[in-house]
mmCIF file of C-alpha atoms and ligand atoms in Angstrom:
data_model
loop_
_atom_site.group_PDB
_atom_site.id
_atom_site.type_symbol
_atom_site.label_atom_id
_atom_site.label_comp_id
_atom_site.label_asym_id
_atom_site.label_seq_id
_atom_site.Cartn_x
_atom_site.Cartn_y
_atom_site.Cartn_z
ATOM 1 C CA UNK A 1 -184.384 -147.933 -33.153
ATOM 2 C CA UNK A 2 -186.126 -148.373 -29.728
ATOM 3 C CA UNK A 3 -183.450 -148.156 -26.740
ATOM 4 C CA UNK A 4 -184.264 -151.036 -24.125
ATOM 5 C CA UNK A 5 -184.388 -150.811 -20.743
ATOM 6 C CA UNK A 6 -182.738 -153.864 -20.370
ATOM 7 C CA UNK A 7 -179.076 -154.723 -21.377
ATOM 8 C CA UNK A 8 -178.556 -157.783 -23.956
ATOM 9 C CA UNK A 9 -175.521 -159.710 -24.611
ATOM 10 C CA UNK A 10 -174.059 -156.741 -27.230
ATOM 11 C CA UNK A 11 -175.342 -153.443 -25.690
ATOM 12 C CA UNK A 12 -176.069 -151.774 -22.078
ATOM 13 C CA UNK A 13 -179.469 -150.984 -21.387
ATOM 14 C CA UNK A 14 -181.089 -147.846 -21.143
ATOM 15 C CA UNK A 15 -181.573 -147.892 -17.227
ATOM 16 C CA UNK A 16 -177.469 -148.965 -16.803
ATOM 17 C CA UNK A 17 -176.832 -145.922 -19.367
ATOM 18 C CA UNK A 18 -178.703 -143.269 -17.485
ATOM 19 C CA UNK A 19 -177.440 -144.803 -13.571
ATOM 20 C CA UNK A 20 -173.479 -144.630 -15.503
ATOM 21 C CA UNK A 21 -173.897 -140.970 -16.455
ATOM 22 C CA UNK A 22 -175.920 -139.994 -13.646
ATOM 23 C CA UNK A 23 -173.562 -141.062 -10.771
ATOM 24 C CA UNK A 24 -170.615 -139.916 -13.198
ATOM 25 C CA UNK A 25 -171.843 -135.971 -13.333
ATOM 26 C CA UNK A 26 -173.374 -136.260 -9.730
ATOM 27 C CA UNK A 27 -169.951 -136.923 -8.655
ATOM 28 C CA UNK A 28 -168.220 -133.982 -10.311
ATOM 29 C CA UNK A 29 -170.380 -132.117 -9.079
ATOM 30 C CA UNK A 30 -170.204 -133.566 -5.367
ATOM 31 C CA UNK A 31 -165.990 -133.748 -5.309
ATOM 32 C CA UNK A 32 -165.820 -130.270 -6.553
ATOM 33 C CA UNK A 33 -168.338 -129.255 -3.860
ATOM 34 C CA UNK A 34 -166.265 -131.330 -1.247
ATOM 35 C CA UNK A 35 -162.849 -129.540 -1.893
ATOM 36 C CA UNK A 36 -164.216 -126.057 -2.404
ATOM 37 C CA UNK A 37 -166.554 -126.218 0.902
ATOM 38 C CA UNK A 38 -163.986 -127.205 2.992
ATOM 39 C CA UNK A 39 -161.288 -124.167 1.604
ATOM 40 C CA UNK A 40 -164.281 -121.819 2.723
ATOM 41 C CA UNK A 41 -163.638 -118.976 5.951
ATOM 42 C CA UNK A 42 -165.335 -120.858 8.633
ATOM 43 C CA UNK A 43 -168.583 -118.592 8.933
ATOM 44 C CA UNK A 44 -172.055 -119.963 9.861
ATOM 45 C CA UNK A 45 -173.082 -119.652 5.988
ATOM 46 C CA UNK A 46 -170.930 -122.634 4.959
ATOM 47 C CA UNK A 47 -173.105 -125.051 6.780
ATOM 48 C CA UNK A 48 -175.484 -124.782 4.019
ATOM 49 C CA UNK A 49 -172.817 -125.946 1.051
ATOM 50 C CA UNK A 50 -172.229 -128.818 3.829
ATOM 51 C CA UNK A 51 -175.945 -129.511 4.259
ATOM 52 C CA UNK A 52 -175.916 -129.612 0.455
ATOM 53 C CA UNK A 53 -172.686 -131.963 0.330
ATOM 54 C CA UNK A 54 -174.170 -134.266 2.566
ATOM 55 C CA UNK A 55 -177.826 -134.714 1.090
ATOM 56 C CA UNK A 56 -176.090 -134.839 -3.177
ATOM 57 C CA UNK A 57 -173.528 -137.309 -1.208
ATOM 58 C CA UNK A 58 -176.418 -139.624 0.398
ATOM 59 C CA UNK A 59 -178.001 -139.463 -2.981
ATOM 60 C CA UNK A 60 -175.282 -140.779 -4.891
ATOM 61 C CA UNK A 61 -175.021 -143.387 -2.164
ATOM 62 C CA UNK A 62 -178.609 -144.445 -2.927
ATOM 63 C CA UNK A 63 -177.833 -144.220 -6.857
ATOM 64 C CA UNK A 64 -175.188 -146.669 -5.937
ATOM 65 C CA UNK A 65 -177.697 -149.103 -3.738
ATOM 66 C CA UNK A 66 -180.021 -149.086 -7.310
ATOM 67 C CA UNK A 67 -177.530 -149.212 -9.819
ATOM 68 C CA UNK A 68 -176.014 -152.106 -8.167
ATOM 69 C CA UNK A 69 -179.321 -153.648 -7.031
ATOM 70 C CA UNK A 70 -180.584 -153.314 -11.032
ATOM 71 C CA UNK A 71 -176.991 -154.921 -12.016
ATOM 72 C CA UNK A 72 -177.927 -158.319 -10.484
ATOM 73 C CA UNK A 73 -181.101 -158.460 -12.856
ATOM 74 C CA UNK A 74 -179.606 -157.146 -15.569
ATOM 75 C CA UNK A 75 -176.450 -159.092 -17.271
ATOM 76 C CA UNK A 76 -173.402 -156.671 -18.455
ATOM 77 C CA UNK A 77 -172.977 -157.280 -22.078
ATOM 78 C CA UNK A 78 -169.691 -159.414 -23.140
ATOM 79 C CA UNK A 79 -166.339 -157.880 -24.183
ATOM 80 C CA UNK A 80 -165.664 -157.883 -27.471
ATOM 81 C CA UNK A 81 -164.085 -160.993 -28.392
ATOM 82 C CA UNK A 82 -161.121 -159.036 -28.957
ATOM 83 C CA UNK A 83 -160.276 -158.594 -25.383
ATOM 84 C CA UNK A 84 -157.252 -160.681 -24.102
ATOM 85 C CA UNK A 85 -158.227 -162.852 -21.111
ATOM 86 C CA UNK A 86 -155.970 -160.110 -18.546
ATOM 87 C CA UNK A 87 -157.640 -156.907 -20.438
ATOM 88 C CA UNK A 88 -161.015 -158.677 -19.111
ATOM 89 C CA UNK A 89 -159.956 -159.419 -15.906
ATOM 90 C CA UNK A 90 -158.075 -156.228 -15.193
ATOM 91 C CA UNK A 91 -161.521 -154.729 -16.364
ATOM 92 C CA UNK A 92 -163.641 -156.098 -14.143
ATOM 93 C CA UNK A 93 -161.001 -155.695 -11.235
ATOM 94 C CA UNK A 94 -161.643 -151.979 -12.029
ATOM 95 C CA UNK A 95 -165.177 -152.051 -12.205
ATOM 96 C CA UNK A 96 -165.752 -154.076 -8.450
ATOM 97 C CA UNK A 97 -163.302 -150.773 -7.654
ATOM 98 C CA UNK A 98 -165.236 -148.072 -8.630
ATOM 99 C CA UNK A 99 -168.232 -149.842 -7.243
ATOM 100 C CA UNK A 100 -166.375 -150.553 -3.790
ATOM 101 C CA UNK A 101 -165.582 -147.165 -4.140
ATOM 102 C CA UNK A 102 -169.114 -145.697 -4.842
ATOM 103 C CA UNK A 103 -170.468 -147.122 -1.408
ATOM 104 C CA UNK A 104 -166.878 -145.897 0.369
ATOM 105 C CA UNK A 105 -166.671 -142.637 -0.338
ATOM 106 C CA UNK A 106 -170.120 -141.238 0.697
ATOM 107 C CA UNK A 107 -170.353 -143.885 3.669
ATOM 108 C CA UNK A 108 -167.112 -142.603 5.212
ATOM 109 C CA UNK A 109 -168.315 -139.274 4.539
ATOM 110 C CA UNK A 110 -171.971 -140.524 6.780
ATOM 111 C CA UNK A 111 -169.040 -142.085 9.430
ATOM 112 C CA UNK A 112 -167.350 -138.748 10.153
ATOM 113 C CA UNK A 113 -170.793 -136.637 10.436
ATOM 114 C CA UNK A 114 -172.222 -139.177 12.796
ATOM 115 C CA UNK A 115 -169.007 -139.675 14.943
ATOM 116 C CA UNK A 116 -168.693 -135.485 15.419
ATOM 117 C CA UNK A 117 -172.505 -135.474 16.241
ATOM 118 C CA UNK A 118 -172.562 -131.389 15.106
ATOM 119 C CA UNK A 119 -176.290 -131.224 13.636
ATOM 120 C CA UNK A 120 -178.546 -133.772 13.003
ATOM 121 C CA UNK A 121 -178.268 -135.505 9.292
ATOM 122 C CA UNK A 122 -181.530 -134.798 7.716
ATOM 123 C CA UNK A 123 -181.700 -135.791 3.350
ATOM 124 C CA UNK A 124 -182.720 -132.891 1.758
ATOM 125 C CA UNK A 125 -184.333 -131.653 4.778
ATOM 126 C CA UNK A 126 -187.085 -134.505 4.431
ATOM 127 C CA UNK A 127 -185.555 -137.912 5.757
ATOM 128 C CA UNK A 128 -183.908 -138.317 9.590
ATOM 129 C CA UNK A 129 -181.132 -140.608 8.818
ATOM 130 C CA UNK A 130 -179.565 -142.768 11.747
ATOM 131 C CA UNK A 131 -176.394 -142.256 12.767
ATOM 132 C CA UNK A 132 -173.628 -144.684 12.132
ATOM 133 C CA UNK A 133 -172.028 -144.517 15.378
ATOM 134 C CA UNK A 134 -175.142 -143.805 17.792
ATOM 135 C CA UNK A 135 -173.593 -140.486 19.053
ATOM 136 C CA UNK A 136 -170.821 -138.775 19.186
ATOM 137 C CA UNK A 137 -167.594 -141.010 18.686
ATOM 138 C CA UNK A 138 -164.531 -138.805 19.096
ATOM 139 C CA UNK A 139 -161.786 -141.179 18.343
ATOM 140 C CA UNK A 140 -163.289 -142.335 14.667
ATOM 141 C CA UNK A 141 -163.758 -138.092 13.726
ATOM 142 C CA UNK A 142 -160.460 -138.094 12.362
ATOM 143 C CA UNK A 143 -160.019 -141.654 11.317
ATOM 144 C CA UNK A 144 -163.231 -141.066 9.625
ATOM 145 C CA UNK A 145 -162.324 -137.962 7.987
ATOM 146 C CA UNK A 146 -158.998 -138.934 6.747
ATOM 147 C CA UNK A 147 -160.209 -142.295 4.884
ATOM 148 C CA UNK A 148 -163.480 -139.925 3.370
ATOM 149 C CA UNK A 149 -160.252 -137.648 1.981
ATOM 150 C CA UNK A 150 -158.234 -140.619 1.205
ATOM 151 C CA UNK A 151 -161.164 -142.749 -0.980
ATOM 152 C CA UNK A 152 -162.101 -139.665 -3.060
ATOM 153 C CA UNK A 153 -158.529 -139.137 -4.399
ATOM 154 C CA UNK A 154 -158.589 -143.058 -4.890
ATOM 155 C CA UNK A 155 -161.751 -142.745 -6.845
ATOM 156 C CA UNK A 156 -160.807 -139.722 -8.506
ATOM 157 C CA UNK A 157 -157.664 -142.128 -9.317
ATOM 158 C CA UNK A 158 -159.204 -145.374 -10.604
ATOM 159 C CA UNK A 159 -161.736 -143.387 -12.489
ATOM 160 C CA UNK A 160 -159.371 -141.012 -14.433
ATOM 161 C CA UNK A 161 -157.684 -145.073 -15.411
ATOM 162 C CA UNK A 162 -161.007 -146.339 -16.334
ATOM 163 C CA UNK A 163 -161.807 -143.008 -18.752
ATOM 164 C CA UNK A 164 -158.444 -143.618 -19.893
ATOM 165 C CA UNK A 165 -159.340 -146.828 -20.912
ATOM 166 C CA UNK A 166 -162.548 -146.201 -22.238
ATOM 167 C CA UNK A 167 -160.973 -143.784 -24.415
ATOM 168 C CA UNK A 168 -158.209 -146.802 -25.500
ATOM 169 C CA UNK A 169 -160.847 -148.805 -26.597
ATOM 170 C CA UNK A 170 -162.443 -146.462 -28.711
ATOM 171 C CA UNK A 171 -159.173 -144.301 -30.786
ATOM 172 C CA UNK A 172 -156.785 -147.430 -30.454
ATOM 173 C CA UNK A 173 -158.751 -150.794 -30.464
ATOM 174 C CA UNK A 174 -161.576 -149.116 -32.240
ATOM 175 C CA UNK A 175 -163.891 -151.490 -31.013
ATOM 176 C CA UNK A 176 -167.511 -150.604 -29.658
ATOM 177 C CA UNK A 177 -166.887 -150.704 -25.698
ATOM 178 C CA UNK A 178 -167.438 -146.633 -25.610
ATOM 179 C CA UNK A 179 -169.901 -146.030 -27.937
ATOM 180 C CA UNK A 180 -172.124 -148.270 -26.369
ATOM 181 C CA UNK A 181 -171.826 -147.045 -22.951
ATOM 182 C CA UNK A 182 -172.697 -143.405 -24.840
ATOM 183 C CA UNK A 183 -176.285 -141.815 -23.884
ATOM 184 C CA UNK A 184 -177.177 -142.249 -27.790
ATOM 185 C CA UNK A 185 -176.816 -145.361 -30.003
ATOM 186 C CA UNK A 186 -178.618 -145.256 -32.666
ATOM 187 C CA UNK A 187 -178.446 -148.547 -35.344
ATOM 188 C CA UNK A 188 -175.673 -146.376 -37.853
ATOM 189 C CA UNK A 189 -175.149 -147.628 -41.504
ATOM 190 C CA UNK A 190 -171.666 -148.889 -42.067
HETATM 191 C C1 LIG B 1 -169.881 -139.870 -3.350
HETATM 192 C C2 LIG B 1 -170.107 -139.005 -2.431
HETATM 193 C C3 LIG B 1 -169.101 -138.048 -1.852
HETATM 194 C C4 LIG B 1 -167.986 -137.468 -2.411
HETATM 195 C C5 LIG B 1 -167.429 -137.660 -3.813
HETATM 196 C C6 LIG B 1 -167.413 -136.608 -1.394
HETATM 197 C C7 LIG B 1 -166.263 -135.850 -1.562
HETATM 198 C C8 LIG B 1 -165.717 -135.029 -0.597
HETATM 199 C C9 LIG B 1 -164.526 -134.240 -0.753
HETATM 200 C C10 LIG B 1 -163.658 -134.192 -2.011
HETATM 201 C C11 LIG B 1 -164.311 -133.569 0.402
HETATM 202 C C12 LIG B 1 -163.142 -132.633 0.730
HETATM 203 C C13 LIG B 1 -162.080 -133.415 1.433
HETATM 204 C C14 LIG B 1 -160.921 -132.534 1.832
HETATM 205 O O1 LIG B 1 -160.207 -132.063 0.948
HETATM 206 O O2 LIG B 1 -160.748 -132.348 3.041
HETATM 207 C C15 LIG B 1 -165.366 -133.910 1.312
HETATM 208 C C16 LIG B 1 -165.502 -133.422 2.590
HETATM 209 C C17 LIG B 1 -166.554 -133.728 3.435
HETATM 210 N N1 LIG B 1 -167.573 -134.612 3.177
HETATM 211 FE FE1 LIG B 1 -167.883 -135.624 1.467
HETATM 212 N N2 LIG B 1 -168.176 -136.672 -0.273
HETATM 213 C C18 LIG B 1 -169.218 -137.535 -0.504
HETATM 214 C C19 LIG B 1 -170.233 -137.890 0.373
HETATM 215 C C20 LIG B 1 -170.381 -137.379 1.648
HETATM 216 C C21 LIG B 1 -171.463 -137.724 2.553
HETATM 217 C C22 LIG B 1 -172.589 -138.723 2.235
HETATM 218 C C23 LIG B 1 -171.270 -137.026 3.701
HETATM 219 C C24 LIG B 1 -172.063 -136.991 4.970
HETATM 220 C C25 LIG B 1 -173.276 -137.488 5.126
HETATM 221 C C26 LIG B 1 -170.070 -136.220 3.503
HETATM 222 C C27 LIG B 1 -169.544 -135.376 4.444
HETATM 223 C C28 LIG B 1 -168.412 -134.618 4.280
HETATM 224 C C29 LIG B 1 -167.924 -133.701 5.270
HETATM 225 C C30 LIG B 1 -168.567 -133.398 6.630
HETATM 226 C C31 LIG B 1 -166.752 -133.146 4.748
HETATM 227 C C32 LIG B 1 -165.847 -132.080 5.405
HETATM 228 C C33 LIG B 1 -164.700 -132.742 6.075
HETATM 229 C C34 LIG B 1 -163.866 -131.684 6.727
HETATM 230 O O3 LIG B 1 -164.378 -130.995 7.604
HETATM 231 O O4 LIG B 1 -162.700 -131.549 6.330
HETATM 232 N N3 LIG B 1 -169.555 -136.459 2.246
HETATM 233 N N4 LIG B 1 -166.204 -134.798 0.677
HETATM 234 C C1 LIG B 2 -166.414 -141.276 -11.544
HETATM 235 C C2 LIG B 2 -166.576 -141.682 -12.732
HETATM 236 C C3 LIG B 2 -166.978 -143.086 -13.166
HETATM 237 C C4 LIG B 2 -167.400 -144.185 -12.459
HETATM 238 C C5 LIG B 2 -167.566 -144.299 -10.959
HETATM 239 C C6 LIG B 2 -167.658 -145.241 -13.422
HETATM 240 C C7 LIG B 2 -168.090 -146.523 -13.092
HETATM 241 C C8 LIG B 2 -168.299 -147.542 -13.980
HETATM 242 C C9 LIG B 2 -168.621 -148.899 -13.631
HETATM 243 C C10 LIG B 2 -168.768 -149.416 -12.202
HETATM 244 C C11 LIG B 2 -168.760 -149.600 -14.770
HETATM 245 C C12 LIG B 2 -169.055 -151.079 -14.877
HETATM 246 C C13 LIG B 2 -170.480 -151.324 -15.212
HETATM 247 C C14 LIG B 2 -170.876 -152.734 -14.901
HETATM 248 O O1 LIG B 2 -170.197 -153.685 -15.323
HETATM 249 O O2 LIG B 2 -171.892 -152.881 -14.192
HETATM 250 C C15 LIG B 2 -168.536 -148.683 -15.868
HETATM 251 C C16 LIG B 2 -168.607 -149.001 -17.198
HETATM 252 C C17 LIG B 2 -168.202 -148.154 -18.209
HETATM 253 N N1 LIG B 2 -167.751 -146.857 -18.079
HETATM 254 FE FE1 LIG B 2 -167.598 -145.813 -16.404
HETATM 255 N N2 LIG B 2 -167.399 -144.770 -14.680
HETATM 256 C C18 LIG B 2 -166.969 -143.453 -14.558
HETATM 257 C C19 LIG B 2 -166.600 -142.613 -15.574
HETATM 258 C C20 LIG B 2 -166.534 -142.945 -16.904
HETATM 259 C C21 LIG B 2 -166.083 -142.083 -17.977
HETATM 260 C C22 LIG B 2 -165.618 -140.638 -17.801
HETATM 261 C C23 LIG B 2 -166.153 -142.831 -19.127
HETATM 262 C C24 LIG B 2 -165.780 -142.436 -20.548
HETATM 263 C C25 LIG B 2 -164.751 -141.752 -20.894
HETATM 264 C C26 LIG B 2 -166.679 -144.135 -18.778
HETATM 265 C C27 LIG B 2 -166.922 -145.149 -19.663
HETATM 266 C C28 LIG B 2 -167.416 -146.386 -19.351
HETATM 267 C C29 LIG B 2 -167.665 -147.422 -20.314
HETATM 268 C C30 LIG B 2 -167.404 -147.329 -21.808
HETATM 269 C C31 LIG B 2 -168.150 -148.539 -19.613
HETATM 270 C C32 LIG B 2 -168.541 -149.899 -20.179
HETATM 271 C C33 LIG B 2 -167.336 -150.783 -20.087
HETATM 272 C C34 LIG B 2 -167.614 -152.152 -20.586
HETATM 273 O O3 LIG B 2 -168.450 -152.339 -21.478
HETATM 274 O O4 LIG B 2 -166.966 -153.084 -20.062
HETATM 275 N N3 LIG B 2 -166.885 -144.175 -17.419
HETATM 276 N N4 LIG B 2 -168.231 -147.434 -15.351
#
């Protein structure tokens, strides 16, 4: 079976698959990272794992941008008719969460390094990127910081519901809502 790019009315699309699972290990990766890095003896060799934090974080942030940006071309595929009207909505309440969420999190975390003005903020080395607050802004540091602590645990919390969910749909509605978000979907007999 060929896998489309595109998403159709009864199946996501390739590109929506691989942006999903992308941003989804990215961000283990990058939370992990966060809470380690910061439990680390302040010594001038943690700057790296923060230089690192920062550049994975911007490129989630630009994951986000795409996957969104691709979202408006490409139509979501319908629930399964199954679905009660509040199982719907509460689903896509989720969904404009974790995406509210996926800009949040790394722009709060691009707030707080602009408003303490330590280094400049340089993407993978490669890219200047502005600063949000045009120098140093000591009264947002710890605003900043606080709500880039605060979102992750949210996201951490809506997205530990959502897997929940997914993994409702698939042992007790047995319906198809996981296994065609999976990586592979091949057509299966019976
Ligand atoms: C989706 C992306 C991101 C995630 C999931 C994330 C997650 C985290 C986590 C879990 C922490 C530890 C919080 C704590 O326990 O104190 C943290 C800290 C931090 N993050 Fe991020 N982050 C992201 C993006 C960014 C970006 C884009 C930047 C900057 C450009 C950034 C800058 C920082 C800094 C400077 C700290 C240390 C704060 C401190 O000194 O306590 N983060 N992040
Ligand atoms: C941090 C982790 C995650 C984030 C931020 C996230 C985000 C999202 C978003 C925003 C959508 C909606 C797609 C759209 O309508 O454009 C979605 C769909 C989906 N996600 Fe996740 N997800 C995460 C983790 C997971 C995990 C761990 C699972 C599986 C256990 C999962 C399973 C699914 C499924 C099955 C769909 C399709 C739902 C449907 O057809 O309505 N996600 N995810």
């Amino acid at each position: 079976m060929t896998m489309p790019l595109k998403s159709d009315a009864t199946r996501w699309g390739t590109l929506a698959k691989a942006f999903h699972w992308t941003i989804v290990a990215l961000l283990l990766v990058q939370g992990t990272l966060g809470l380690v890095m910061v439990e680390l003896p302040k010594k001038p060799s943690v700057i790296a794992w923060f230089t690192l934090h920062k550049s994975l974080g911007l490129t989630i942030l630009l994951l986000a941008v795409l996957r969104l940006g691709w979202r408006l071309f490409d139509p979501r595929p319908a629930e399964p008719a199954s679905m009660s009207r509040w199982q719907v909505a509460g689903a896509r309440v989720g969904h404009a969460l974790l995406y509210a969420l996926l800009f949040a999190v790394p722009l709060s975390g691009w707030l707080f390094d602009s408003a303490t003005a330590l280094r400049p903020l340089i993407w993978w080395g490669l890219v200047p990127m502005p600063s949000l607050t045009g120098g140093a802004a000591p009264g947002l540091k710890d605003i900043a910081k606080e709500a880039h602590e605060w979102l992750f645990w949210t996201l951490v919390l809506v997205a530990a519901g959502h897997a929940a969910a997914a993994l409702v749909h698939q042992f007790v509605n047995r319906d198809e809502v996981l296994r065609r978000m999976l990586p592979q979907r091949r057509s299966r007999i019976g």
